[in-house]
């Protein structure tokens, strides 16, 4: 994180990346053209005519100080001070109005968007980001400038924050910005341009020093509406620009810009055992690399043997430590087949890189709408770990990025198809999903016209033609243990929690029998737990001992 050590203006970083003020203003703001071709020098500026080039996107919701009339009929289309809504905008477009008359007061103080050069030379007449004054207007008219581009700073747009910061920031050029950045990050070192450029490259743009990982790139692409390839695991200049723009629009209350919900499963991923082991292995390799480099620098290279410099103990030690003393390395609970399968499907928010019981608040422990079909809302321990340790839902699976997916049947034109699609919590937000108990006819079409369905995090009545998916099963919502409770929907949630936890403590019987009332999942749970010995072919049991069962096929 570049801003951990010292605070500095975001514009310093943007300028250090090589962006000029002109390019930054062009990227962050909309421009509005002002026609000043009718301005005459030596005359009173108050009485002269100024025209805005009409841009429908910009003038919408604005209140002009001068009334707007139809040039042909003379009819008043917009009164002075009246807000231009979509209806009035259509009137203006129908009247083919291309320019709007404005007063001097309306344009005074507006910001010039682009640097204006003297005719036929590279000499700057007016730099960009300069407020328009009467003196400046006179200068522009004297130099024959016909049109000026101004910044449009409106509500729910980028706001004036970036433009104000550019004006206040004393660092002007890209080179100055790099030096300033280097001074902030490494206060004692003498700043040079080459060292500053190398430091910035190493921070974000070198694969050896920085990695977003595929998941990071996926999330950035999704948030900032990019389509970069997933193997591009370093930041790009566009990423930084778009991030700043997103934050500025969020500050101004843009309707499509929202703060992420930290408890949403689209923002929480499962780190599998393999991934944790990979991290430990990498730590072991780094330790081994250090010792190899030390030994190579000390010993004579001619008499050196491979076994003299390579010592695998750091790697083996890291792996043994992970399996032996890690908080997440637990002895498997094998009281009965259910306890075994539940332990294998457990999800924990504790452990290295996670939360601690003391720091975890109520929000983290609570059930979230995105848990539907992914994490069981019932099965969790009582006591201090409540909500921090959960169970994977019956049909849930973890995808390659670590996000939990749940299956749905595709619905086309109000008819349920046999096509099964797995959706993550992020993908699911866009669709209307009906419940598994929705009434269907023999052709799998919805009987009712309006169906209770989930849209995002809310339940609503949706027309059957607008339904996209339907749940696969009512037990999709809960874990294996909770799915074993008969008539679960009639239970109090606290009792169901106790019941699903207590089933795991049941001691197996010498002579087991099928339950009188069951839910039908018992057989599959016992098979999948791995605790039952299952014959691959039918036959007669020939011989049994403590180590094997012989079947005569």
XYZ file of C-alpha atoms in Angstrom:
553
model
C 0.000 0.000 0.000
C 1.583 3.196 -1.206
C -0.268 5.519 1.203
C 0.416 3.595 4.432
C 3.460 5.606 5.420
C 2.582 9.202 4.532
C -0.454 11.017 3.166
C -0.122 12.921 -0.110
C -2.404 14.222 -2.859
C -3.753 11.637 -5.304
C -2.790 14.020 -8.109
C 0.910 13.509 -7.201
C 0.546 9.802 -8.006
C -1.438 10.513 -11.193
C 1.163 13.020 -12.388
C 3.971 10.584 -11.492
C 2.295 8.050 -13.801
C 2.887 10.510 -16.646
C -0.506 12.214 -16.945
C -0.604 15.947 -17.694
C -3.303 18.267 -16.296
C -4.975 18.404 -19.729
C -5.232 14.614 -19.951
C -6.490 14.292 -16.370
C -9.236 16.890 -16.860
C -10.225 15.251 -20.156
C -10.503 11.837 -18.468
C -12.397 12.895 -15.333
C -14.747 15.592 -16.636
C -17.246 16.351 -19.383
C -16.447 19.440 -21.461
C -18.904 22.132 -22.500
C -18.223 24.431 -25.459
C -18.662 28.200 -25.150
C -18.954 30.259 -28.337
C -17.320 33.704 -27.863
C -17.049 34.592 -31.573
C -19.491 37.534 -31.132
C -17.412 39.210 -28.387
C -15.998 42.563 -29.511
C -12.996 44.116 -27.838
C -13.313 47.602 -26.394
C -17.053 47.217 -25.676
C -18.831 46.498 -22.389
C -18.660 42.734 -21.777
C -21.972 42.755 -19.843
C -23.964 43.688 -22.944
C -22.333 41.217 -25.327
C -23.605 37.806 -26.477
C -22.207 34.473 -25.314
C -23.510 31.112 -26.499
C -23.282 27.615 -25.057
C -23.187 24.843 -27.645
C -26.194 22.702 -26.717
C -25.300 19.273 -25.332
C -28.455 17.401 -24.156
C -26.561 15.363 -21.556
C -25.101 18.492 -19.932
C -28.086 20.869 -19.970
C -30.516 18.305 -18.513
C -31.648 19.411 -14.989
C -30.029 22.870 -15.379
C -31.841 26.212 -14.848
C -30.900 28.801 -17.525
C -30.941 32.484 -16.452
C -32.206 33.623 -19.877
C -35.411 32.288 -21.438
C -35.068 30.044 -24.492
C -37.321 30.815 -27.468
C -38.087 29.017 -30.713
C -36.067 30.839 -33.454
C -38.854 30.337 -36.040
C -42.092 30.971 -34.114
C -40.746 33.059 -31.228
C -42.563 30.793 -28.738
C -40.985 30.627 -25.258
C -39.790 27.021 -24.828
C -38.034 27.385 -21.456
C -38.717 30.225 -19.021
C -35.954 31.976 -17.100
C -34.961 29.887 -14.041
C -37.070 26.890 -15.135
C -35.463 23.438 -14.727
C -34.872 21.662 -18.043
C -36.447 18.210 -17.744
C -36.661 15.478 -20.405
C -39.920 16.887 -21.822
C -38.434 20.375 -22.320
C -35.261 18.825 -23.728
C -37.314 17.084 -26.431
C -38.935 20.459 -27.261
C -35.498 22.067 -27.671
C -34.302 19.228 -29.900
C -37.494 19.425 -32.000
C -36.924 23.184 -32.475
C -33.368 22.337 -33.687
C -31.728 24.686 -31.198
C -27.932 24.284 -31.343
C -26.791 27.261 -29.223
C -28.142 28.696 -25.960
C -27.695 32.366 -25.047
C -26.015 32.825 -21.627
C -25.202 35.816 -19.418
C -21.729 36.930 -18.361
C -22.551 35.963 -14.731
C -23.279 32.370 -15.808
C -19.853 31.880 -17.376
C -17.745 33.986 -14.981
C -15.755 31.708 -12.653
C -16.234 28.640 -14.880
C -13.061 26.587 -15.371
C -11.202 26.459 -18.694
C -10.800 22.773 -19.590
C -8.029 22.819 -22.205
C -4.805 24.771 -22.531
C -5.226 27.520 -25.148
C -2.189 28.324 -27.306
C -1.426 31.514 -29.251
C -2.249 31.213 -32.943
C 0.301 29.104 -34.833
C 2.750 28.839 -31.914
C 3.454 26.699 -28.866
C 3.249 29.694 -26.537
C 0.550 29.162 -23.879
C -2.096 31.872 -23.873
C -4.255 30.419 -21.069
C -3.329 27.253 -19.126
C -6.036 24.677 -18.424
C -7.790 24.628 -15.018
C -7.943 28.458 -14.942
C -11.155 30.233 -13.799
C -12.685 32.422 -16.521
C -12.576 36.157 -15.671
C -13.549 39.323 -17.585
C -9.832 40.106 -18.143
C -9.314 36.624 -19.552
C -12.336 37.004 -21.853
C -10.881 40.234 -23.228
C -7.478 38.545 -23.788
C -9.131 35.632 -25.621
C -11.172 37.988 -27.825
C -8.078 40.065 -28.643
C -6.222 36.912 -29.740
C -9.070 35.842 -32.016
C -10.201 32.798 -29.992
C -13.709 31.834 -31.181
C -14.531 28.876 -28.895
C -13.538 27.890 -25.350
C -14.053 24.522 -23.673
C -15.237 24.663 -20.049
C -15.461 21.961 -17.366
C -18.936 20.685 -16.575
C -19.034 20.071 -12.804
C -22.572 18.899 -12.119
C -24.337 16.852 -9.432
C -23.596 13.086 -9.387
C -20.595 13.635 -11.661
C -16.911 13.704 -10.695
C -17.265 16.864 -8.572
C -14.731 19.667 -8.199
C -12.404 17.784 -5.801
C -9.893 16.669 -8.448
C -9.833 20.037 -10.197
C -9.319 21.845 -6.844
C -6.494 19.460 -5.887
C -4.753 20.008 -9.232
C -4.876 23.764 -8.583
C -3.595 23.516 -4.987
C -0.912 20.911 -5.724
C 2.480 22.610 -5.983
C 3.935 19.673 -7.941
C 3.405 20.465 -11.624
C 5.467 18.149 -13.848
C 5.727 14.351 -13.947
C 9.416 14.486 -12.905
C 8.632 16.658 -9.866
C 5.847 14.254 -8.869
C 8.200 11.247 -9.026
C 10.796 13.029 -6.863
C 8.080 14.109 -4.380
C 6.817 10.523 -4.186
C 10.341 9.202 -3.596
C 10.955 11.745 -0.803
C 7.722 10.704 0.919
C 8.397 6.958 0.668
C 12.139 7.028 1.411
C 12.790 10.183 3.463
C 16.528 9.634 4.095
C 17.684 8.684 0.586
C 18.943 11.276 -1.927
C 16.226 11.491 -4.624
C 17.144 10.792 -8.246
C 14.734 10.501 -11.166
C 15.908 6.977 -12.129
C 15.540 5.682 -8.552
C 12.080 7.252 -8.262
C 10.908 5.659 -11.537
C 12.261 2.265 -10.469
C 10.524 2.557 -7.083
C 7.143 3.299 -8.711
C 7.617 0.425 -11.200
C 8.429 -1.978 -8.353
C 5.400 -0.860 -6.338
C 2.722 -1.798 -8.870
C 3.969 -2.818 -12.290
C 6.588 -5.574 -11.781
C 5.412 -9.200 -11.592
C 8.349 -10.131 -9.326
C 7.364 -7.537 -6.705
C 3.591 -7.208 -7.012
C 0.752 -9.639 -7.664
C -2.997 -9.074 -7.614
C -3.568 -12.826 -8.238
C -6.250 -14.001 -10.680
C -8.966 -13.340 -8.093
C -7.761 -9.766 -7.613
C -7.813 -9.141 -11.365
C -11.291 -10.722 -11.606
C -12.644 -8.419 -8.855
C -11.003 -5.297 -10.336
C -12.387 -6.116 -13.806
C -15.854 -6.571 -12.352
C -15.806 -3.459 -10.144
C -14.266 -1.064 -12.663
C -15.966 -2.599 -15.752
C -12.716 -3.674 -17.426
C -11.954 -6.714 -19.569
C -8.245 -7.282 -18.877
C -7.046 -10.925 -19.150
C -6.941 -12.733 -15.783
C -3.245 -13.564 -16.133
C -2.443 -9.832 -16.020
C -1.791 -9.818 -12.266
C -0.103 -6.411 -12.008
C -1.857 -3.048 -11.872
C -2.162 -0.881 -14.962
C -2.384 2.918 -15.219
C -6.037 2.562 -16.289
C -6.785 0.618 -13.064
C -5.485 3.518 -10.958
C -7.330 6.154 -13.033
C -10.616 4.239 -12.893
C -10.254 3.656 -9.139
C -9.811 7.401 -8.494
C -12.797 8.173 -10.750
C -14.948 5.573 -8.961
C -14.086 7.060 -5.546
C -14.830 10.615 -6.713
C -18.192 9.562 -8.181
C -18.975 7.654 -4.972
C -18.241 10.824 -2.961
C -20.638 12.813 -5.186
C -23.461 10.267 -4.726
C -23.482 8.725 -8.213
C -26.425 6.235 -8.329
C -24.320 3.351 -9.752
C -21.471 3.746 -7.265
C -21.766 1.850 -3.985
C -19.579 0.886 -1.046
C -18.938 -2.871 -0.989
C -20.688 -4.989 1.615
C -17.846 -6.747 3.450
C -20.125 -9.635 4.528
C -21.415 -10.385 1.011
C -20.121 -13.731 -0.271
C -19.048 -11.995 -3.486
C -16.403 -10.266 -1.333
C -15.459 -13.288 0.806
C -13.665 -16.281 -0.614
C -12.784 -19.747 0.658
C -9.065 -20.414 1.025
C -8.751 -24.153 0.510
C -6.258 -26.409 2.296
C -4.199 -26.619 -0.911
C -3.881 -22.838 -1.087
C -2.861 -22.566 2.579
C -0.312 -25.356 2.074
C 1.013 -23.594 -1.029
C 1.609 -20.441 1.049
C 3.506 -22.430 3.709
C 5.547 -24.198 1.018
C 6.484 -20.824 -0.486
C 7.603 -19.559 2.943
C 9.770 -22.703 3.321
C 11.296 -22.203 -0.145
C 12.154 -18.555 0.618
C 13.955 -19.673 3.800
C 15.817 -22.364 1.830
C 16.764 -19.856 -0.884
C 18.288 -17.576 1.752
C 20.480 -20.344 3.213
C 21.578 -21.498 -0.285
C 22.664 -17.949 -1.204
C 24.596 -17.596 2.082
C 26.430 -20.923 1.588
C 27.248 -20.142 -2.051
C 28.847 -16.847 -1.061
C 30.933 -18.460 1.707
C 32.149 -21.735 0.158
C 34.603 -22.415 -2.658
C 32.614 -23.001 -5.855
C 35.043 -25.613 -7.277
C 34.849 -28.073 -4.363
C 31.178 -27.423 -3.644
C 28.722 -30.331 -3.870
C 24.976 -29.997 -4.287
C 24.174 -31.591 -0.909
C 26.522 -29.087 0.785
C 24.436 -26.096 -0.224
C 20.874 -27.443 -0.496
C 19.141 -28.206 2.773
C 15.488 -29.214 2.487
C 14.797 -28.922 6.233
C 13.207 -25.422 6.078
C 10.640 -26.661 3.515
C 9.901 -29.868 5.425
C 9.737 -27.881 8.674
C 7.201 -25.403 7.253
C 4.939 -28.245 6.039
C 5.226 -30.195 9.312
C 4.446 -27.031 11.257
C 1.352 -26.446 9.095
C -0.042 -29.942 9.650
C 1.151 -30.255 13.236
C 0.456 -26.963 14.966
C -1.720 -24.824 12.644
C -4.952 -23.542 14.174
C -6.881 -25.036 11.254
C -5.210 -28.459 11.389
C -7.659 -30.540 13.449
C -8.024 -34.220 14.266
C -11.014 -35.475 12.268
C -14.231 -35.976 14.200
C -15.267 -39.575 13.432
C -17.925 -40.239 16.060
C -20.339 -41.244 13.281
C -20.527 -40.869 9.463
C -22.371 -37.534 9.769
C -19.746 -35.968 12.045
C -17.064 -36.988 9.532
C -18.761 -35.490 6.463
C -19.679 -32.320 8.411
C -16.093 -31.829 9.562
C -14.867 -32.153 5.968
C -17.396 -29.525 4.790
C -16.644 -26.989 7.520
C -15.929 -23.316 6.773
C -14.041 -21.203 9.305
C -13.530 -17.448 9.574
C -10.866 -18.029 12.252
C -7.234 -19.021 11.794
C -4.176 -17.313 10.245
C -5.173 -14.352 8.077
C -8.727 -14.486 9.451
C -10.640 -13.086 12.409
C -10.301 -13.707 16.126
C -13.261 -14.458 18.393
C -12.655 -11.299 20.403
C -12.535 -8.937 17.414
C -15.435 -10.448 15.434
C -18.567 -8.316 15.720
C -22.215 -9.145 15.211
C -22.266 -8.347 11.462
C -19.658 -10.996 10.586
C -21.530 -13.686 12.525
C -24.970 -12.836 11.185
C -26.766 -14.654 8.351
C -26.486 -12.758 5.045
C -28.841 -12.965 2.056
C -25.928 -14.127 -0.144
C -25.546 -17.249 2.065
C -28.649 -18.699 0.354
C -27.685 -22.140 -0.997
C -24.026 -21.567 -0.106
C -23.614 -21.488 3.679
C -26.058 -23.147 6.068
C -27.895 -20.563 8.239
C -28.657 -23.199 10.903
C -25.584 -25.316 11.573
C -23.046 -23.355 13.618
C -21.601 -23.888 17.119
C -23.210 -22.345 20.188
C -21.007 -20.118 22.301
C -18.136 -17.773 21.327
C -17.675 -19.312 17.850
C -21.291 -18.784 16.762
C -21.439 -17.606 13.150
C -17.655 -17.766 12.714
C -17.642 -21.499 12.011
C -20.244 -22.557 9.457
C -21.045 -25.453 7.155
C -21.187 -25.649 3.358
C -24.781 -26.009 2.118
C -25.908 -29.340 0.621
C -25.419 -28.400 -3.053
C -22.749 -25.706 -2.585
C -19.367 -25.997 -4.289
C -16.240 -23.845 -4.330
C -15.116 -22.574 -7.758
C -11.538 -22.056 -8.980
C -11.412 -18.524 -7.523
C -12.607 -19.611 -4.062
C -16.156 -18.239 -4.349
C -19.016 -20.523 -3.300
C -21.478 -21.398 -6.068
C -24.930 -22.967 -5.856
C -26.907 -24.710 -8.651
C -30.167 -23.531 -10.224
C -32.367 -24.843 -13.027
C -32.661 -22.471 -16.001
C -36.157 -21.121 -16.712
C -37.077 -20.091 -20.273
C -40.402 -18.326 -21.044
C -41.989 -19.534 -17.803
C -40.955 -23.194 -18.369
C -38.367 -24.968 -16.178
C -35.668 -26.693 -18.286
C -33.300 -29.514 -17.237
C -30.254 -27.269 -17.677
C -28.355 -26.879 -14.380
C -26.208 -23.759 -13.931
C -23.957 -22.931 -10.977
C -24.004 -19.254 -9.970
C -21.767 -17.361 -7.562
C -23.184 -14.718 -5.197
C -22.097 -11.936 -7.593
C -23.670 -13.465 -10.725
C -26.921 -14.281 -8.888
C -27.633 -10.587 -8.118
C -28.775 -9.890 -11.704
C -31.467 -12.590 -11.898
C -34.967 -13.404 -10.612
C -34.862 -16.795 -8.888
C -38.034 -18.696 -7.955
C -38.237 -21.066 -4.978
C -38.149 -24.844 -5.396
C -41.741 -25.242 -4.109
C -43.289 -23.046 -6.849
C -46.266 -24.867 -8.412
C -45.554 -26.426 -11.828
C -47.787 -28.332 -14.263
C -46.879 -31.617 -16.028
C -44.889 -29.723 -18.671
C -42.839 -27.997 -15.929
C -44.473 -24.619 -16.646
C -45.438 -22.263 -13.796
C -49.155 -22.499 -12.941
C -49.482 -19.045 -11.327
C -48.875 -15.846 -13.304
C -46.994 -14.171 -10.450
C -44.262 -16.120 -8.648
C -42.563 -15.324 -5.336
C -38.896 -14.975 -6.213
C -35.615 -13.523 -4.999
C -34.212 -10.502 -6.809
C -30.864 -9.536 -5.294
C -31.401 -9.597 -1.533
C -35.170 -8.983 -1.640
C -38.239 -11.175 -2.163
C -40.850 -9.922 -4.630
C -43.715 -11.088 -6.850
C -42.407 -11.481 -10.404
C -44.280 -12.244 -13.637
C -43.566 -15.866 -14.639
C -42.084 -14.824 -18.021
C -39.467 -12.753 -16.155
C -38.196 -15.628 -13.983
C -34.618 -16.619 -14.934
C -33.885 -19.550 -12.600
C -35.518 -21.824 -10.015
C -33.987 -23.525 -6.955
C -33.012 -27.164 -7.460
C -34.333 -28.435 -4.114
C -35.754 -27.054 -0.848
C -32.797 -28.601 1.028
C -30.412 -26.482 -1.090
C -30.592 -23.852 1.653
C -29.236 -26.002 4.513
C -26.279 -28.266 5.317
C -26.245 -32.083 5.372
C -26.882 -32.246 9.144
C -29.795 -29.770 9.031
C -31.257 -31.564 5.976
C -31.560 -34.722 8.118
C -34.065 -33.095 10.473
C -37.612 -34.146 9.459
C -40.092 -31.252 9.078
C -37.281 -28.746 9.569
C -39.542 -25.842 8.500
C -41.759 -26.415 11.594
C -38.823 -26.174 14.018
C -37.660 -23.154 15.955
C -34.272 -22.056 14.523
C -32.482 -22.381 17.891
C -33.768 -25.936 18.354
C -32.786 -26.867 14.781
C -29.282 -25.538 15.506
C -29.054 -27.732 18.622
C -30.494 -30.709 16.732
C -28.038 -30.502 13.828
C -25.118 -30.225 16.283
C -26.353 -33.086 18.491
C -26.798 -35.507 15.581
C -23.035 -35.397 15.141
C -22.569 -36.684 18.694
C -24.716 -39.831 18.248
C -22.753 -43.037 18.961
C -23.263 -45.666 16.199
C -25.354 -48.684 17.184
C -24.160 -52.283 17.080
C -27.200 -53.119 14.969
C -28.156 -49.969 13.020
C -31.680 -49.491 11.659
C -33.235 -47.001 9.262
C -35.104 -44.168 11.039
C -38.897 -44.432 11.269
C -39.147 -40.848 9.977
C -36.323 -39.615 7.746
C -35.721 -37.121 4.945
C -34.083 -39.477 2.423
C -30.617 -37.940 2.592
C -29.289 -40.396 5.224
C -28.177 -43.058 2.725
C -26.289 -40.577 0.510
C -24.627 -38.860 3.497
C -23.362 -42.201 4.839
C -21.973 -43.155 1.405
C -20.269 -39.796 0.788
C -18.719 -39.572 4.259
C -16.218 -42.298 3.352
C -16.725 -44.123 6.650
C -18.761 -46.949 5.074
C -17.120 -49.804 3.188
C -19.083 -50.143 -0.064
C -18.812 -53.090 -2.450
C -18.305 -52.038 -6.064
C -20.090 -55.205 -7.360
C -22.832 -57.493 -6.039
C -21.851 -60.879 -4.623
C -21.663 -63.146 -1.570
C -19.519 -62.272 1.462
C -16.882 -64.992 1.583
C -14.516 -63.900 4.327
C -14.324 -61.059 6.872
C -11.481 -60.031 9.195
C -10.264 -56.800 10.797
C -8.417 -55.721 7.646
C -10.615 -56.752 4.718
C -13.951 -58.061 3.450
C -13.754 -60.669 0.657
C -16.782 -60.822 -1.682
C -17.317 -63.645 -4.120
C -18.800 -62.068 -7.259
